[in-house]
mmCIF file of C-alpha atoms in Angstrom:
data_model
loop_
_atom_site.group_PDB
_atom_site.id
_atom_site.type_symbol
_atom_site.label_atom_id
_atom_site.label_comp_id
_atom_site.label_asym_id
_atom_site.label_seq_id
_atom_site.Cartn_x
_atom_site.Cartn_y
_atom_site.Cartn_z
ATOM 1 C CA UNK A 1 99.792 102.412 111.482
ATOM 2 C CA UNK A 2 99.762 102.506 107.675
ATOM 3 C CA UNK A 3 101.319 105.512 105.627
ATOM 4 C CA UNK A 4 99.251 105.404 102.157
ATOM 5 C CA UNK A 5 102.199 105.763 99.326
ATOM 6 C CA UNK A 6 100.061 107.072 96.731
ATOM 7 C CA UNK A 7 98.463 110.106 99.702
ATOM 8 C CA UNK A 8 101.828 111.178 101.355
ATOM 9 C CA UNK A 9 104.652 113.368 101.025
ATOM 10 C CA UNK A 10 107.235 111.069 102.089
ATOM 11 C CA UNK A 11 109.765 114.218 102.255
ATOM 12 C CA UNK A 12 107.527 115.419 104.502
ATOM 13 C CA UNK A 13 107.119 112.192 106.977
ATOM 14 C CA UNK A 14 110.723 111.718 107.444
ATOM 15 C CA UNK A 15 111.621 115.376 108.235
ATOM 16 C CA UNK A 16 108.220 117.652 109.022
ATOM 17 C CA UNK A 17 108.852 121.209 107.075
ATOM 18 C CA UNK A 18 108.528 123.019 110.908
ATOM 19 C CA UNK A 19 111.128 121.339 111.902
ATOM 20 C CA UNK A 20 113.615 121.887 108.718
ATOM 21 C CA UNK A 21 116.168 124.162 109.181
ATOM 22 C CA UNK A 22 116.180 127.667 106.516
ATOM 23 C CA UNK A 23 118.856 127.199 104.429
ATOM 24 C CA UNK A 24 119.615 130.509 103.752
ATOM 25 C CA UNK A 25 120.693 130.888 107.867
ATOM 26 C CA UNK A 26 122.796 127.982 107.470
ATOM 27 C CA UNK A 27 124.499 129.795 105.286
ATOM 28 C CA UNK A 28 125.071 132.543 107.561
ATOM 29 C CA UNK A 29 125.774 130.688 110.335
ATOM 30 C CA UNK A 30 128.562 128.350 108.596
ATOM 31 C CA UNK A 31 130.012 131.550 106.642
ATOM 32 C CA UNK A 32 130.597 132.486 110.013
ATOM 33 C CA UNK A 33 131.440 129.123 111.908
ATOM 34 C CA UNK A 34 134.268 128.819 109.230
ATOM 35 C CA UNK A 35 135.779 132.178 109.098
ATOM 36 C CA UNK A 36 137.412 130.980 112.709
ATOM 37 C CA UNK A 37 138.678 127.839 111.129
ATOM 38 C CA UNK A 38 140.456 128.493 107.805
ATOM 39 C CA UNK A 39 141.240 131.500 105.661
ATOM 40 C CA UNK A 40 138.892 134.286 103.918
ATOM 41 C CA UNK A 41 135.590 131.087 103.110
ATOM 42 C CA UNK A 42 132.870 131.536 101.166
ATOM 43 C CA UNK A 43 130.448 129.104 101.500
ATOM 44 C CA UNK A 44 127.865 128.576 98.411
ATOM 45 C CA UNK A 45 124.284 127.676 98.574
ATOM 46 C CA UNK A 46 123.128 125.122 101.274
ATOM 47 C CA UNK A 47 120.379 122.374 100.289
ATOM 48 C CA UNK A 48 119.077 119.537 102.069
ATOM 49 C CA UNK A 49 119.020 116.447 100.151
ATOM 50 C CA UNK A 50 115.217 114.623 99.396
ATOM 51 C CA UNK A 51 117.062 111.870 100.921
ATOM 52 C CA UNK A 52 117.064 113.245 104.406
ATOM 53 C CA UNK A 53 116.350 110.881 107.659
ATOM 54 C CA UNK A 54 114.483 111.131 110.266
ATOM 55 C CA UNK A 55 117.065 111.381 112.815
ATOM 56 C CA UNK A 56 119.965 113.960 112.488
ATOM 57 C CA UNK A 57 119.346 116.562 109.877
ATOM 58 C CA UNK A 58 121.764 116.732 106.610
ATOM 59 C CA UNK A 59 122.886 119.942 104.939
ATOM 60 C CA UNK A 60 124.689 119.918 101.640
ATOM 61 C CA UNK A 61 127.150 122.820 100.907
ATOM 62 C CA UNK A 62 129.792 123.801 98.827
ATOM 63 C CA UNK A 63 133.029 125.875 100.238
ATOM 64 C CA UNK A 64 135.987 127.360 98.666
ATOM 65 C CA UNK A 65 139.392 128.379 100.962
ATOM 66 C CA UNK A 66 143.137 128.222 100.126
ATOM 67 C CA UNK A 67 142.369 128.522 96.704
ATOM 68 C CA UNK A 68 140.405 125.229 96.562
ATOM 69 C CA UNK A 69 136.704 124.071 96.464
ATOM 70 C CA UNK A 70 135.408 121.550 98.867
ATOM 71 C CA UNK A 71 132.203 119.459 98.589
ATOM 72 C CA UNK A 72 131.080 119.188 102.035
ATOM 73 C CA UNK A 73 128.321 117.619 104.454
ATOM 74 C CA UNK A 74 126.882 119.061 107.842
ATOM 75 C CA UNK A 75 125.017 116.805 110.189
ATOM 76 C CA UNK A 76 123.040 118.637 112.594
ATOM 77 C CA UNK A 77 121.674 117.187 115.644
ATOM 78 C CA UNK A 78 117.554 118.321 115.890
ATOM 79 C CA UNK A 79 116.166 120.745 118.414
ATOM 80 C CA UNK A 80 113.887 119.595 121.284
ATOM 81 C CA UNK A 81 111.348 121.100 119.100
ATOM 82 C CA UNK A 82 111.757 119.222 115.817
ATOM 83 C CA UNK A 83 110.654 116.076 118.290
ATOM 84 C CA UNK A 84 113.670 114.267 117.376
ATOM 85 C CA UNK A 85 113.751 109.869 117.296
ATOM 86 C CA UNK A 86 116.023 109.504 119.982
ATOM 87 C CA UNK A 87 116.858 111.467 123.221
ATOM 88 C CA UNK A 88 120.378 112.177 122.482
ATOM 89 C CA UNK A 89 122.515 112.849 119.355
ATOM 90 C CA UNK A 90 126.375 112.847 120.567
ATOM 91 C CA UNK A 91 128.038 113.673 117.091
ATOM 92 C CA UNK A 92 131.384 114.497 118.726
ATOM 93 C CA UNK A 93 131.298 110.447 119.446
ATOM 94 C CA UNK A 94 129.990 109.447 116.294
ATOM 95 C CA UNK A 95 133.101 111.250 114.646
ATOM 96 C CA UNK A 96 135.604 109.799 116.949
ATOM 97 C CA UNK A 97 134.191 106.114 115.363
ATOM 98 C CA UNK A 98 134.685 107.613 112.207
ATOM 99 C CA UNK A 99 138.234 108.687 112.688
ATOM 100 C CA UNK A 100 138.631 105.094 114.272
ATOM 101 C CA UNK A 101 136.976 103.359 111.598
ATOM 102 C CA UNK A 102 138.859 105.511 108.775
ATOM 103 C CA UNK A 103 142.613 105.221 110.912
ATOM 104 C CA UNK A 104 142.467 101.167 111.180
ATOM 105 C CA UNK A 105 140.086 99.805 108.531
ATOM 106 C CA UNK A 106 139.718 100.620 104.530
ATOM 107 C CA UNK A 107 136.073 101.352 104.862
ATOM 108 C CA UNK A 108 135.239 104.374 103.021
ATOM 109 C CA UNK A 109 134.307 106.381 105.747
ATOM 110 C CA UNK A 110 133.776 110.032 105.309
ATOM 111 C CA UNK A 111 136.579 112.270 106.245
ATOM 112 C CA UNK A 112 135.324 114.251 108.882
ATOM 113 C CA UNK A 113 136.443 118.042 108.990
ATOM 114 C CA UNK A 114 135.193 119.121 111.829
ATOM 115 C CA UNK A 115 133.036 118.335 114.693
ATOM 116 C CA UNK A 116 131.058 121.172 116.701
ATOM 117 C CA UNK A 117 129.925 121.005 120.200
ATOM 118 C CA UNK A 118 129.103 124.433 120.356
ATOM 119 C CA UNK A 119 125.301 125.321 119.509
ATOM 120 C CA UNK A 120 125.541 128.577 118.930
ATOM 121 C CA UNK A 121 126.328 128.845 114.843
ATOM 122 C CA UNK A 122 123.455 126.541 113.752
ATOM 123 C CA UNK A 123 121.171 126.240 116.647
ATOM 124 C CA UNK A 124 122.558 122.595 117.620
ATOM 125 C CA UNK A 125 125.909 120.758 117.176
ATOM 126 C CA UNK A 126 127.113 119.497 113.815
ATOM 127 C CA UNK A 127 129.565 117.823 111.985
ATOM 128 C CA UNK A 128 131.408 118.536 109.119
ATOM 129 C CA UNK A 129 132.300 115.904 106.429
ATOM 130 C CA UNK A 130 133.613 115.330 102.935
ATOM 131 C CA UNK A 131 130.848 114.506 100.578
ATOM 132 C CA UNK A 132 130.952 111.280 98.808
ATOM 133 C CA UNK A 133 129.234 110.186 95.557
ATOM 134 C CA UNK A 134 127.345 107.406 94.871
ATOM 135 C CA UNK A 135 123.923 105.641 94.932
ATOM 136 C CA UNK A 136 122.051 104.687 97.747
ATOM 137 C CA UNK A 137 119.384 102.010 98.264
ATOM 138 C CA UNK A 138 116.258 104.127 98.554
ATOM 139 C CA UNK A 139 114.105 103.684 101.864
ATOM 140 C CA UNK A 140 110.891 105.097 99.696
ATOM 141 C CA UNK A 141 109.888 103.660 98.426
ATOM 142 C CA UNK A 142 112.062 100.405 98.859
ATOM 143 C CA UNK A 143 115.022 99.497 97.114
ATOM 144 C CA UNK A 144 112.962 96.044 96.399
ATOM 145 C CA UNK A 145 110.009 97.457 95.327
ATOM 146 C CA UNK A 146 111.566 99.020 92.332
ATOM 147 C CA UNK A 147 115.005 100.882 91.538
ATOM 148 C CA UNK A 148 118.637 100.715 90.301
ATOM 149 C CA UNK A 149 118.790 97.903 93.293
ATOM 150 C CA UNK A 150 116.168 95.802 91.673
ATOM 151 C CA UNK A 151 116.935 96.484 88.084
ATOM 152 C CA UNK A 152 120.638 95.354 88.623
ATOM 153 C CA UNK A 153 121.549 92.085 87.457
ATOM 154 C CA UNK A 154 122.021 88.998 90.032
ATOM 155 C CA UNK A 155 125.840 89.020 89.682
ATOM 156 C CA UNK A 156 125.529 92.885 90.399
ATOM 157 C CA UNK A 157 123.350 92.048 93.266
ATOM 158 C CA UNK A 158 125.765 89.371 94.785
ATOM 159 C CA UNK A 159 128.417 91.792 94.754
ATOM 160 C CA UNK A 160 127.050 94.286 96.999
ATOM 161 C CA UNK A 161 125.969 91.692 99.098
ATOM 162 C CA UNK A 162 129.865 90.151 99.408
ATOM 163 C CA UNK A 163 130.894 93.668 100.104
ATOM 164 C CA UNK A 164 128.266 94.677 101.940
ATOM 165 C CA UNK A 165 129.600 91.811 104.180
ATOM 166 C CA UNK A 166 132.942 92.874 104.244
ATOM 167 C CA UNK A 167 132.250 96.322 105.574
ATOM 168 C CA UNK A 168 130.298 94.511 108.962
ATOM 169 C CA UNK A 169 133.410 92.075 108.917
ATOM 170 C CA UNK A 170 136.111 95.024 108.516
ATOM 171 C CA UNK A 171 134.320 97.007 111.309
ATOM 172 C CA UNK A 172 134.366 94.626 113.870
ATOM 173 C CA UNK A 173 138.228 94.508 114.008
ATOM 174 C CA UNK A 174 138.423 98.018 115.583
ATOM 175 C CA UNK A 175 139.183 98.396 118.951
ATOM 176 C CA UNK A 176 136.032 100.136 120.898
ATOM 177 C CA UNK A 177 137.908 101.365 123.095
ATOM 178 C CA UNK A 178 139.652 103.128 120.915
ATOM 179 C CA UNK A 179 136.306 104.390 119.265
ATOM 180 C CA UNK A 180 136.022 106.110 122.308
ATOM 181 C CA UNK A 181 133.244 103.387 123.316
ATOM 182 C CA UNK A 182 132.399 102.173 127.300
ATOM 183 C CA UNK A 183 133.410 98.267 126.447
ATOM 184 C CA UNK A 184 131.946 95.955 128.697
ATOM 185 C CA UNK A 185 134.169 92.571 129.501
ATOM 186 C CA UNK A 186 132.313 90.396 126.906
ATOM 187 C CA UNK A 187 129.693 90.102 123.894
ATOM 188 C CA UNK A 188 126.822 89.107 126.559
ATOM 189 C CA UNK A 189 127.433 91.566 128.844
ATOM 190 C CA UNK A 190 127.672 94.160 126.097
ATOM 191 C CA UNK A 191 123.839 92.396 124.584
ATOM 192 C CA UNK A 192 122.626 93.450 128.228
ATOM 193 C CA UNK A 193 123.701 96.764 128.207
ATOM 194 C CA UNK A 194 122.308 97.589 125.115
ATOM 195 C CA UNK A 195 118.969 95.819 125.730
ATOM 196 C CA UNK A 196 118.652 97.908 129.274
ATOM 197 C CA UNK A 197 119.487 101.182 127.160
ATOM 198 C CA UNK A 198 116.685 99.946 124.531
ATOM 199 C CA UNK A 199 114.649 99.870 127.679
ATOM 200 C CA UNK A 200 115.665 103.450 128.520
ATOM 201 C CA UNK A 201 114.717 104.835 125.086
ATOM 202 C CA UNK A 202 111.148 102.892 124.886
ATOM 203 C CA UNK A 203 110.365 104.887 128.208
ATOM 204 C CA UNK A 204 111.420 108.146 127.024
ATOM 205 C CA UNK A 205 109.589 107.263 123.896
ATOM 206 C CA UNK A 206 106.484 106.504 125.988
ATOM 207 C CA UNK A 207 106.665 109.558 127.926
ATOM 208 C CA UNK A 208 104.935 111.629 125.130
ATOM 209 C CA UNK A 209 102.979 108.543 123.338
ATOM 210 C CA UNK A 210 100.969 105.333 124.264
ATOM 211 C CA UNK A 211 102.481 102.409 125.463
ATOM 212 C CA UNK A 212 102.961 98.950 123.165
ATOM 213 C CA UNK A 213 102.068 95.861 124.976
ATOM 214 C CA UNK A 214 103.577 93.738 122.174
ATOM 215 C CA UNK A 215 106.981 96.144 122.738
ATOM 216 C CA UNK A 216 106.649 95.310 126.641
ATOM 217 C CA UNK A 217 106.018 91.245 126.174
ATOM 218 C CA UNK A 218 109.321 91.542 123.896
ATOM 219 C CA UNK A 219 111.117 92.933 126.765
ATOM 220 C CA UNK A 220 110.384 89.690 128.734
ATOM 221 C CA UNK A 221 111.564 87.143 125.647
ATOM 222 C CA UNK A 222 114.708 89.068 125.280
ATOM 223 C CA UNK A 223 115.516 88.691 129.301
ATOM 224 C CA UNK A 224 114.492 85.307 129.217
ATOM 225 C CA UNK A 225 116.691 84.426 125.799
ATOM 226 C CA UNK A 226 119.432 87.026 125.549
ATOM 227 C CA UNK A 227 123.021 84.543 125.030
ATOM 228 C CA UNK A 228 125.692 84.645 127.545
ATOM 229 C CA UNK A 229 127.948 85.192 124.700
ATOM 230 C CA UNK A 230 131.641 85.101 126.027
ATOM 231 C CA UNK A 231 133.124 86.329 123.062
ATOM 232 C CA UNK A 232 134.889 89.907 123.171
ATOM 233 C CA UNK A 233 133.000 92.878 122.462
ATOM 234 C CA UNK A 234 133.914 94.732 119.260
ATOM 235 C CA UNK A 235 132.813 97.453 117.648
ATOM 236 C CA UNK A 236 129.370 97.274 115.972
ATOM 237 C CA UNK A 237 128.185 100.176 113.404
ATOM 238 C CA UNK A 238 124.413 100.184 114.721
ATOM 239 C CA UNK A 239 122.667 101.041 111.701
ATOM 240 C CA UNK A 240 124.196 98.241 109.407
ATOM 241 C CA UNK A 241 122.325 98.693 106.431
ATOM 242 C CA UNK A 242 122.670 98.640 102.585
ATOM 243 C CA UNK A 243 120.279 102.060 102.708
ATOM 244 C CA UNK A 244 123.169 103.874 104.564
ATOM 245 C CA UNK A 245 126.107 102.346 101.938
ATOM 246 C CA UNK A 246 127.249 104.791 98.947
ATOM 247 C CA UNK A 247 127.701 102.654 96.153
ATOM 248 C CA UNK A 248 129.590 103.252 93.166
ATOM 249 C CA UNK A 249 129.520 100.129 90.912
ATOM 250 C CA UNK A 250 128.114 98.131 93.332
ATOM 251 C CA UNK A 251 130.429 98.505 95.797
ATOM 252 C CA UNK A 252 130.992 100.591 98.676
ATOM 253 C CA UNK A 253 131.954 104.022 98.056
ATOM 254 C CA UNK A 254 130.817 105.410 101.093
ATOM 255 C CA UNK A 255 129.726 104.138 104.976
ATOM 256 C CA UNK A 256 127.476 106.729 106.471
ATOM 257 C CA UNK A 257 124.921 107.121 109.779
ATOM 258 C CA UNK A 258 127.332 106.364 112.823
ATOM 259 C CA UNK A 259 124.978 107.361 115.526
ATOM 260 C CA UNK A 260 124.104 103.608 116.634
ATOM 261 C CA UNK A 261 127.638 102.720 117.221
ATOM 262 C CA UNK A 262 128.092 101.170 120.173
ATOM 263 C CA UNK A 263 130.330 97.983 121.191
ATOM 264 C CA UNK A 264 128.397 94.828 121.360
ATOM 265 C CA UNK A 265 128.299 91.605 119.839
ATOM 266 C CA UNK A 266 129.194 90.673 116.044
ATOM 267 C CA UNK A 267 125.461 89.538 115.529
ATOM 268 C CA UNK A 268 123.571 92.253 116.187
ATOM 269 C CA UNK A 269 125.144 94.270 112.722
ATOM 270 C CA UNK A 270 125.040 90.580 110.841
ATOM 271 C CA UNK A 271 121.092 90.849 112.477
ATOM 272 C CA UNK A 272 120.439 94.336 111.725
ATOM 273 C CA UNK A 273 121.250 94.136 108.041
ATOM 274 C CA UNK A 274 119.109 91.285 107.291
ATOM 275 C CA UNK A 275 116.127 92.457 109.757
ATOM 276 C CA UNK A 276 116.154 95.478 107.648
ATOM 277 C CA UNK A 277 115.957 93.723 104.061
ATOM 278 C CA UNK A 278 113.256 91.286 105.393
ATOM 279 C CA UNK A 279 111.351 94.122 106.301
ATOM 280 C CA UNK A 280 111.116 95.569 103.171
ATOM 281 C CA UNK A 281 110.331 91.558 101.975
ATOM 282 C CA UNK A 282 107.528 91.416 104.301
ATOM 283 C CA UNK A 283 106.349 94.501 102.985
ATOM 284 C CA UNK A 284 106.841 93.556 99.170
ATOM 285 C CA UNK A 285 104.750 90.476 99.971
ATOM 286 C CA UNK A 286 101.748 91.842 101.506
ATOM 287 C CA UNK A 287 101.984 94.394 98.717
ATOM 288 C CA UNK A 288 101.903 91.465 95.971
ATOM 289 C CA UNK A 289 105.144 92.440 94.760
ATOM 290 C CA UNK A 290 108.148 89.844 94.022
ATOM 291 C CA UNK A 291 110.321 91.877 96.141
ATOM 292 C CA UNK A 292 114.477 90.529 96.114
ATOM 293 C CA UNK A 293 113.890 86.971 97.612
ATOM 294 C CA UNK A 294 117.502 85.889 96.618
ATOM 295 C CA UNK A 295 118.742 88.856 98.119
ATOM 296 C CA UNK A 296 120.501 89.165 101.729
ATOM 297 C CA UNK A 297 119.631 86.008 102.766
ATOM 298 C CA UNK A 298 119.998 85.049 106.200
ATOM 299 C CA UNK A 299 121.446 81.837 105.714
ATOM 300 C CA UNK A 300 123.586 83.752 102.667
ATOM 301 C CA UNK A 301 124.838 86.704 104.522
ATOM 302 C CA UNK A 302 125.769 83.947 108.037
ATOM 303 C CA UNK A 303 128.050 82.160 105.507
ATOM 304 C CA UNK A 304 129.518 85.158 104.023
ATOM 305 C CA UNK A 305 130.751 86.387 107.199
ATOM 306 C CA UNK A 306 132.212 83.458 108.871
ATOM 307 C CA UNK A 307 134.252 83.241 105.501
ATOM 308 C CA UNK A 308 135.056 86.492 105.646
ATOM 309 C CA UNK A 309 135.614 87.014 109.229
ATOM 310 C CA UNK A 310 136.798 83.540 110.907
ATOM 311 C CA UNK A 311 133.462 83.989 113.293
ATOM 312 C CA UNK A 312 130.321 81.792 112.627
ATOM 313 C CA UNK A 313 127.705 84.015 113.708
ATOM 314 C CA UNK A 314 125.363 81.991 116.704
ATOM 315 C CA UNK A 315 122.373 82.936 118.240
ATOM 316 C CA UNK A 316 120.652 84.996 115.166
ATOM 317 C CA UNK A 317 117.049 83.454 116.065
ATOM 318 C CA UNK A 318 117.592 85.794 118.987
ATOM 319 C CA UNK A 319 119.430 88.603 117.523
ATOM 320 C CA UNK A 320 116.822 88.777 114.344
ATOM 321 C CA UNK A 321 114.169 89.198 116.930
ATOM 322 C CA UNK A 322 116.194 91.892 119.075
ATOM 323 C CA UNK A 323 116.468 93.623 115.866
ATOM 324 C CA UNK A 324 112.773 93.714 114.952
ATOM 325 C CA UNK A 325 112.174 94.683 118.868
ATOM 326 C CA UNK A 326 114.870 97.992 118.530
ATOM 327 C CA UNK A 327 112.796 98.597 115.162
ATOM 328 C CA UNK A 328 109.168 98.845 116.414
ATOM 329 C CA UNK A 329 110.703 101.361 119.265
ATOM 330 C CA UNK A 330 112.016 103.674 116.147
ATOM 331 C CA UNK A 331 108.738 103.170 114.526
ATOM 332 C CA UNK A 332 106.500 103.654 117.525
ATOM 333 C CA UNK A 333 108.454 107.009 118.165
ATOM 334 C CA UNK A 334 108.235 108.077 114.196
ATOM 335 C CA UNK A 335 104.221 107.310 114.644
ATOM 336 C CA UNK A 336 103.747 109.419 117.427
ATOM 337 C CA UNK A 337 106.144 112.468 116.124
ATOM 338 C CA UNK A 338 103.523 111.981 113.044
ATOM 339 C CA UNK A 339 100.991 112.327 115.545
ATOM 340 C CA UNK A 340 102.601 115.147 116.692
ATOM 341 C CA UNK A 341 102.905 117.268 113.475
ATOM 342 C CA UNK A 342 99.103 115.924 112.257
ATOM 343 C CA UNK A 343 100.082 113.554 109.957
ATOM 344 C CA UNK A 344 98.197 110.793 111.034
ATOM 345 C CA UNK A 345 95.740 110.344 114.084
ATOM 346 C CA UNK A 346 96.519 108.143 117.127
ATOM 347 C CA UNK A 347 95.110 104.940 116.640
ATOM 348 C CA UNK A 348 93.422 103.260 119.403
ATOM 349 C CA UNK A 349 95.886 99.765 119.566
ATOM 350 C CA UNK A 350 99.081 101.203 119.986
ATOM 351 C CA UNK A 351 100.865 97.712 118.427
ATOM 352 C CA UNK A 352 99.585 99.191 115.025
ATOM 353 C CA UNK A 353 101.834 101.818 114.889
ATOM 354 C CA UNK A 354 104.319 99.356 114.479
ATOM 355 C CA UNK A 355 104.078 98.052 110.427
ATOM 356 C CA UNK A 356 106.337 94.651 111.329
ATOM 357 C CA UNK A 357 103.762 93.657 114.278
ATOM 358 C CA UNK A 358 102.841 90.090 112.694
ATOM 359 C CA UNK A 359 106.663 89.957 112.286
ATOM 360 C CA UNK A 360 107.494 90.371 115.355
ATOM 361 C CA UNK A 361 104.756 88.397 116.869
ATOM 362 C CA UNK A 362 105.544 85.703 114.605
ATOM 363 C CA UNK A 363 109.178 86.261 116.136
ATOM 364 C CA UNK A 364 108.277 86.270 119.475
ATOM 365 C CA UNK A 365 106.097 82.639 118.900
ATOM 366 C CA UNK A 366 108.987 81.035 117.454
ATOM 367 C CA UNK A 367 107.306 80.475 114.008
ATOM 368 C CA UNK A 368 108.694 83.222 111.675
ATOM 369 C CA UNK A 369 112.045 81.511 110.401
ATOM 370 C CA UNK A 370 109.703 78.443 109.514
ATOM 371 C CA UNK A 371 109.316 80.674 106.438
ATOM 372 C CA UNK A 372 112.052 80.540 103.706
ATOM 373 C CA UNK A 373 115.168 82.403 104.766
#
């Protein structure tokens, strides 16, 4: 499935307007929420950002109690109705990784206020969090395709690489456990987990859309080819990706989208981050654009992070693939909630809802890393 950038509201992909909450009852319902939580509030005007996923829902708003004004963040999990990407949005674990991550490590994670398991004040649970400034690497259109990210200078560049690196390396030294996290005995145990609850989520995907063949022949490779890595499990992010960094001067101001955590091995964030920029290469090149070649390299980023960390990162044929695999899941479900909404029209080869297909393919054949990394 192709989205034509010059024909679509992108605003309007990543968060349909029927399924946006009204600002104005956020309002209410927070003026409320807070009045149980901290003296005589007033909250000001809530706005969603352009910026806002496709997964949780974010609210901006500005509060004043005690005598001081705070710049705040909600994260709202999405209603059955709003056809949400995955089948369950557990904030109240996503902040105790936070609190983890903030308590043992100096990544700039938000401070998280709150976290609401109750439903009732804004139709869903939510979290509330400080508000960070900074720059993000934009999604849409890429970051490589044109912006602050490809106007910055190489040295610029290389430095939120090195940090960018330092965040997955910082991360990994926190406990899981202590995250709140199920930890399974080892790294390959923890791989099979996660690629049996990848499983789970492509059948609840496929429950309301077509299935992939390509997504089901992955499936195999990864059972035939997942490592029996006997390293410890530690704790990986999930969504380990310069688009959810905060930069201020090129280097991390702010570490946001927790919902992915889980404990598994070191490779699949080191995997995840660079699956994610070659994306957007892939994209860049079929587009005729130069795109960031010298930019999160594979071999580059592998390097950074056993310097960093002490760990040479194995087995990233396989986890590079296992990342494109989790990928054309999230996209499969994002084509059919566009289906959903009338965006776009089911296609008759299910495999081309998924933009990376040749990637993956390519992946799955053994031939894609003949390519420059």
């Amino acid at each position: 499935m192709t989205i034509d950038p010059d024909a679509t509201d992108h605003g309007e992909v990543a968060r349909p307007h029927d399924s946006r909450r009204d600002p104005a009852a956020v309002r209410t319902g927070l003026q409320r929420w807070l009045a149980g939580r901290v003296p005589d509030p007033v909250v000001g005007d809530v706005h969603i950002p352009e910026s806002n996923g496709m997964s949780s829902e974010t609210l901006l708003f500005d509060a004043r109690w005690d005598g001081a004004d705070h710049r705040l963040v909600a994260r709202v999990a999405p209603v059955d109705s709003a056809v949400p990407v995955f089948p369950r949005y557990d904030l109240d674990a996503q902040a105790r990784v936070m609190r983890a991550v903030a308590d043992t490590t100096a990544v700039p994670v938000p401070h998280v206020h709150w976290s609401e398991t109750d439903p009732s004040a804004l139709g869903s649970p939510f979290l509330v969090m400080s508000r960070i400034d900074g720059l993000v690497p934009p999604d849409v259109m890429p970051y490589n395709f044109g912006s602050w990210v490809s106007d910055a200078t190489d040295e610029q560049r290389a430095t939120m690489q090195a940090t960018a690196v330092d965040v997955l390396a910082q991360i990994h030294t926190v406990d899981p456990a202590a995250a709140g996290l199920d930890t399974p005995p080892t790294a390959g145990d923890a791989i099979r987990a996660h690629i049996a609850a990848q499983r789970g989520y492509y059948e609840w995907t496929t429950r309301t859309g077509p299935r992939s063949p390509l997504i089901e022949r992955a499936f195999t490779w990864l059972d035939e080819h997942a490592p029996d890595d006997p390293n410890p499990a530690v704790l990986c992010w999930g969504d380990a990706r310069i688009g959810n960094i905060l930069f201020d001067d090129f280097r991390p101001a702010g570490v946001l989208d927790w919902e992915l955590a889980t404990a598994g091995a070191r490779e699949m964030d080191l995997a995840w981050m660079i699956f994610l920029h070659r994306f957007f290469e892939d994209i860049a090149t079929t587009a005729g654009l130069p795109g960031l070649p010298g930019f999160l390299r594979r071999d580059d980023l592998t390097d950074a992070y056993a310097l960093r960390s002490g760990h040479a990162p194995e087995h990233l044929d396989f986890h590079t693939c296992y990342a494109a695999v989790q990928h054309a899941i999230i996209m499969l479900r994002i084509a059919t909630r566009a289906v959903h909404y009338g965006q776009s029209e089911q296609p008759d080869d299910p495999d081309s809802m998924i933009m990376h297909r040749a990637t993956l393919e390519a992946m799955l054949d053994g031939t894609y890393w003949k390519a420059p990394t």
